[in-house]
Amino acid sequence: MGRQRICVIEDEEDIAELIRFTLEQARFETLILHNGLQALEKIKAFKPDLILLDLMLPDADGLDICKSLKKDTQLSSIPVIMLTAKGTEMDRIVGFELGADDYIVKPFSTRELVLRIKAILSRLSATFDTSPPDVIRQGIILMDVSRHKVQVDGKDIELTATEFNLLHEFMTNIGRVRTRDVLLDRVWGYSFDGYARTVDTHIRRLRQKLGPAMDYIETIRGVGYRFNVA
């Protein structure tokens, strides 16, 4: 099995080289892009397992690149970690609303960067490697795990890797209350102070995409969330 591939879109050469060195030490194959104008075509050719995206690029808005990635059927399932100097709660919420799977603020710990990358890739791999049944049906939601497809009332919906894993966690734990810390650990693979709102933002976005099935995800005030089709 070949090394997993990471595409890094970062215009600052010193930071890009630090990330390249860090990822190669962690046994990842890397592609460094210093601008965003031709990013989509190069990403398609490289076929990465994950994308690290700087938001402040000289020739393009990183948020626009993220939107383009999530609209492209060939690229929409690739997890995206936003890497930026903008670290306010609102910045994070905007990033997650656009489909980012995680958000890392500069300056960052290279150890934490690798941990978060591995957590996302490990969780994604674990979802694909689940034992039968590959197809899970709850109410009007149909999840095909092996094909990474979800239908609501017979209509396909597009989910990010994290949204898919979050829904999978709910659909395989019907009726069980999941606290934010549990969801951070089970879906993201880690739990850091201040990241509980990350769960809330993803839940809100997931509910919007589920449409007529949005009420399947219940809020248990002061505790967390529960998935219930009754």
Short mmCIF file of C-alpha atoms in Angstrom, two decimals:
data_model
loop_
_atom_site.label_atom_id
_atom_site.label_comp_id
_atom_site.label_asym_id
_atom_site.label_seq_id
_atom_site.Cartn_x
_atom_site.Cartn_y
_atom_site.Cartn_z
CA MET A 1 0.00 0.00 0.00
CA GLY A 2 1.42 3.41 -1.01
CA ARG A 3 1.85 6.39 1.24
CA GLN A 4 -1.17 8.59 1.83
CA ARG A 5 -1.11 11.86 -0.08
CA ILE A 6 -1.52 15.36 1.31
CA CYS A 7 -1.94 18.44 -0.87
CA VAL A 8 -0.79 21.66 0.83
CA ILE A 9 -1.96 25.01 -0.57
CA GLU A 10 0.23 27.57 1.20
CA ASP A 11 1.85 30.67 -0.30
CA GLU A 12 4.46 31.32 2.43
CA GLU A 13 7.45 29.26 1.36
CA ASP A 14 9.00 28.85 4.82
CA ILE A 15 5.73 27.55 6.27
CA ALA A 16 5.18 25.32 3.23
CA GLU A 17 8.63 23.79 3.62
CA LEU A 18 8.09 23.24 7.35
CA ILE A 19 4.84 21.45 6.58
CA ARG A 20 6.47 19.41 3.80
CA PHE A 21 9.29 18.30 6.10
CA THR A 22 6.86 17.48 8.92
CA LEU A 23 4.56 15.44 6.68
CA GLU A 24 7.36 13.57 4.99
CA GLN A 25 8.80 12.68 8.39
CA ALA A 26 5.33 11.28 9.18
CA ARG A 27 5.53 9.18 5.98
CA PHE A 28 3.06 11.19 3.89
CA GLU A 29 3.58 12.04 0.22
CA THR A 30 3.08 15.77 -0.30
CA LEU A 31 2.25 18.21 -3.08
CA ILE A 32 2.90 21.88 -2.33
CA LEU A 33 0.94 24.54 -4.22
CA HIS A 34 1.80 28.20 -3.65
CA ASN A 35 -1.29 29.69 -5.31
CA GLY A 36 -4.92 28.81 -5.82
CA LEU A 37 -5.67 29.67 -9.45
CA GLN A 38 -4.76 26.26 -10.87
CA ALA A 39 -5.27 24.31 -7.66
CA LEU A 40 -8.33 22.29 -8.70
CA GLU A 41 -6.77 20.76 -11.80
CA LYS A 42 -3.52 19.94 -9.99
CA ILE A 43 -5.46 18.40 -7.09
CA LYS A 44 -7.39 16.20 -9.53
CA ALA A 45 -4.14 14.97 -11.04
CA PHE A 46 -2.48 14.35 -7.65
CA LYS A 47 -5.54 12.64 -6.09
CA PRO A 48 -4.77 13.51 -2.44
CA ASP A 49 -6.28 11.83 0.59
CA LEU A 50 -6.51 15.19 2.39
CA ILE A 51 -6.03 18.90 1.61
CA LEU A 52 -4.39 21.51 3.85
CA LEU A 53 -5.69 24.89 2.70
CA ASP A 54 -4.33 28.31 3.67
CA LEU A 55 -7.12 30.89 3.54
CA MET A 56 -5.00 33.97 2.80
CA LEU A 57 -3.52 33.38 -0.65
CA PRO A 58 -2.18 36.16 -2.91
CA ASP A 59 -4.24 35.24 -5.96
CA ALA A 60 -7.41 33.66 -4.56
CA ASP A 61 -9.61 33.52 -1.49
CA GLY A 62 -9.14 30.23 0.33
CA LEU A 63 -12.83 30.19 1.23
CA ASP A 64 -13.72 30.36 -2.47
CA ILE A 65 -11.33 27.48 -3.17
CA CYS A 66 -13.01 25.44 -0.44
CA LYS A 67 -16.44 26.15 -1.96
CA SER A 68 -15.17 25.06 -5.37
CA LEU A 69 -13.74 21.85 -3.92
CA LYS A 70 -17.04 20.96 -2.28
CA LYS A 71 -19.01 21.66 -5.47
CA ASP A 72 -16.78 19.43 -7.62
CA THR A 73 -18.03 15.83 -7.65
CA GLN A 74 -14.48 14.50 -8.11
CA LEU A 75 -13.13 16.40 -5.11
CA SER A 76 -16.04 16.94 -2.71
CA SER A 77 -15.33 13.85 -0.57
CA ILE A 78 -11.67 14.83 0.11
CA PRO A 79 -11.35 16.13 3.69
CA VAL A 80 -10.13 19.73 4.01
CA ILE A 81 -8.24 21.25 6.93
CA MET A 82 -8.13 25.04 6.84
CA LEU A 83 -4.84 26.57 7.94
CA THR A 84 -4.99 30.28 8.73
CA ALA A 85 -3.99 33.16 10.97
CA LYS A 86 -7.67 34.00 11.44
CA GLY A 87 -8.68 32.34 14.67
CA THR A 88 -11.93 33.85 15.91
CA GLU A 89 -14.95 31.70 16.59
CA MET A 90 -16.78 33.31 13.67
CA ASP A 91 -13.89 32.49 11.33
CA ARG A 92 -14.12 28.84 12.37
CA ILE A 93 -17.88 28.78 11.92
CA VAL A 94 -17.62 30.24 8.40
CA GLY A 95 -15.00 27.63 7.53
CA PHE A 96 -17.11 24.75 8.81
CA GLU A 97 -20.22 26.11 7.09
CA LEU A 98 -18.32 25.93 3.78
CA GLY A 99 -17.49 22.28 4.35
CA ALA A 100 -14.10 22.27 6.07
CA ASP A 101 -13.42 19.21 8.23
CA ASP A 102 -11.06 20.96 10.63
CA TYR A 103 -9.51 24.36 11.28
CA ILE A 104 -5.97 25.02 12.54
CA VAL A 105 -4.79 28.48 13.56
CA LYS A 106 -1.27 29.78 12.91
CA PRO A 107 1.14 29.58 14.62
CA PHE A 108 0.54 25.87 15.07
CA SER A 109 2.21 22.85 16.60
CA THR A 110 3.55 20.50 13.92
CA ARG A 111 2.81 17.60 16.26
CA GLU A 112 -0.82 18.69 16.58
CA LEU A 113 -1.03 19.16 12.80
CA VAL A 114 0.04 15.55 12.18
CA LEU A 115 -2.27 14.31 14.93
CA ARG A 116 -5.28 15.99 13.37
CA ILE A 117 -4.43 14.76 9.87
CA LYS A 118 -4.03 11.20 11.08
CA ALA A 119 -7.23 11.41 13.13
CA ILE A 120 -9.29 12.43 10.09
CA LEU A 121 -7.70 9.85 7.79
CA SER A 122 -7.97 7.10 10.41
CA ARG A 123 -11.62 7.82 11.02
CA LEU A 124 -12.37 7.93 7.30
CA SER A 125 -10.56 4.62 6.78
CA ALA A 126 -12.39 3.04 9.71
CA THR A 127 -15.72 4.01 8.17
CA PHE A 128 -14.85 2.38 4.86
CA ASP A 129 -13.50 -0.73 6.58
CA THR A 130 -16.61 -1.43 8.60
CA SER A 131 -18.00 -4.95 8.55
CA PRO A 132 -21.31 -5.74 6.84
CA PRO A 133 -23.91 -4.45 6.54
CA ASP A 134 -22.43 -1.90 4.16
CA VAL A 135 -25.89 -0.40 3.72
CA ILE A 136 -27.65 1.13 6.74
CA ARG A 137 -31.25 2.30 6.63
CA GLN A 138 -32.86 4.38 9.36
CA GLY A 139 -36.23 5.94 8.59
CA ILE A 140 -35.95 7.75 5.26
CA ILE A 141 -32.13 7.84 5.37
CA LEU A 142 -30.15 5.26 3.39
CA MET A 143 -26.38 5.13 3.92
CA ASP A 144 -24.15 3.08 1.60
CA VAL A 145 -20.91 2.93 3.58
CA SER A 146 -18.70 1.28 0.96
CA ARG A 147 -19.73 3.78 -1.74
CA HIS A 148 -19.76 6.77 0.63
CA LYS A 149 -23.28 7.64 -0.52
CA VAL A 150 -26.28 8.93 1.43
CA GLN A 151 -29.87 9.28 0.28
CA VAL A 152 -32.73 11.02 2.05
CA ASP A 153 -36.18 9.99 0.85
CA GLY A 154 -34.59 8.57 -2.31
CA LYS A 155 -32.57 11.69 -3.15
CA ASP A 156 -28.76 11.82 -3.06
CA ILE A 157 -27.19 14.35 -0.69
CA GLU A 158 -23.56 15.50 -0.69
CA LEU A 159 -21.73 15.21 2.64
CA THR A 160 -18.17 16.06 3.59
CA ALA A 161 -16.04 13.26 5.07
CA THR A 162 -16.65 14.58 8.57
CA GLU A 163 -20.40 14.98 8.03
CA PHE A 164 -20.55 11.42 6.70
CA ASN A 165 -18.67 10.08 9.73
CA LEU A 166 -20.87 12.09 12.07
CA LEU A 167 -24.04 10.68 10.50
CA HIS A 168 -22.54 7.17 10.58
CA GLU A 169 -21.83 7.56 14.31
CA PHE A 170 -25.47 8.53 14.89
CA MET A 171 -26.99 5.86 12.65
CA THR A 172 -25.02 3.09 14.36
CA ASN A 173 -25.98 4.34 17.83
CA ILE A 174 -29.74 4.82 17.56
CA GLY A 175 -31.30 6.29 20.70
CA ARG A 176 -27.98 6.75 22.52
CA VAL A 177 -27.11 10.21 23.76
CA ARG A 178 -23.73 11.37 22.45
CA THR A 179 -22.05 14.21 24.31
CA ARG A 180 -19.97 16.74 22.39
CA ASP A 181 -16.78 15.32 23.91
CA VAL A 182 -17.75 11.80 22.80
CA LEU A 183 -18.47 13.02 19.29
CA LEU A 184 -15.17 14.92 19.14
CA ASP A 185 -13.35 11.77 20.20
CA ARG A 186 -15.30 9.37 17.96
CA VAL A 187 -15.61 11.51 14.82
CA TRP A 188 -12.63 13.86 14.96
CA GLY A 189 -10.35 11.53 16.91
CA TYR A 190 -9.36 14.10 19.52
CA SER A 191 -10.81 16.60 21.96
CA PHE A 192 -9.36 20.03 22.64
CA ASP A 193 -10.65 22.80 24.88
CA GLY A 194 -12.88 25.21 22.99
CA TYR A 195 -13.79 22.79 20.22
CA ALA A 196 -17.26 21.82 21.47
CA ARG A 197 -18.69 24.50 19.16
CA THR A 198 -17.11 22.61 16.27
CA VAL A 199 -19.64 19.84 16.91
CA ASP A 200 -22.57 22.27 17.05
CA THR A 201 -21.60 23.85 13.73
CA HIS A 202 -21.32 20.47 11.98
CA ILE A 203 -24.60 19.29 13.49
CA ARG A 204 -26.36 22.40 12.17
CA ARG A 205 -24.91 21.92 8.69
CA LEU A 206 -25.73 18.19 8.70
CA ARG A 207 -29.33 18.88 9.73
CA GLN A 208 -29.71 21.35 6.86
CA LYS A 209 -28.52 18.75 4.38
CA LEU A 210 -30.79 16.04 5.80
CA GLY A 211 -33.83 18.20 4.98
CA PRO A 212 -37.00 16.22 5.84
CA ALA A 213 -34.93 13.97 8.13
CA MET A 214 -33.31 16.84 10.05
CA ASP A 215 -35.42 16.17 13.15
CA TYR A 216 -33.87 12.70 13.48
CA ILE A 217 -30.99 14.47 15.28
CA GLU A 218 -32.37 15.62 18.61
CA THR A 219 -30.70 18.16 20.89
CA ILE A 220 -30.52 17.01 24.50
CA ARG A 221 -30.03 20.33 26.25
CA GLY A 222 -27.04 20.50 28.55
CA VAL A 223 -25.87 17.06 27.43
CA GLY A 224 -25.44 16.58 23.69
CA TYR A 225 -27.33 14.93 20.83
CA ARG A 226 -29.34 11.80 20.09
CA PHE A 227 -30.41 10.16 16.83
CA ASN A 228 -33.98 8.90 16.90
CA VAL A 229 -36.26 8.05 13.96
CA ALA A 230 -39.38 7.43 16.07
#
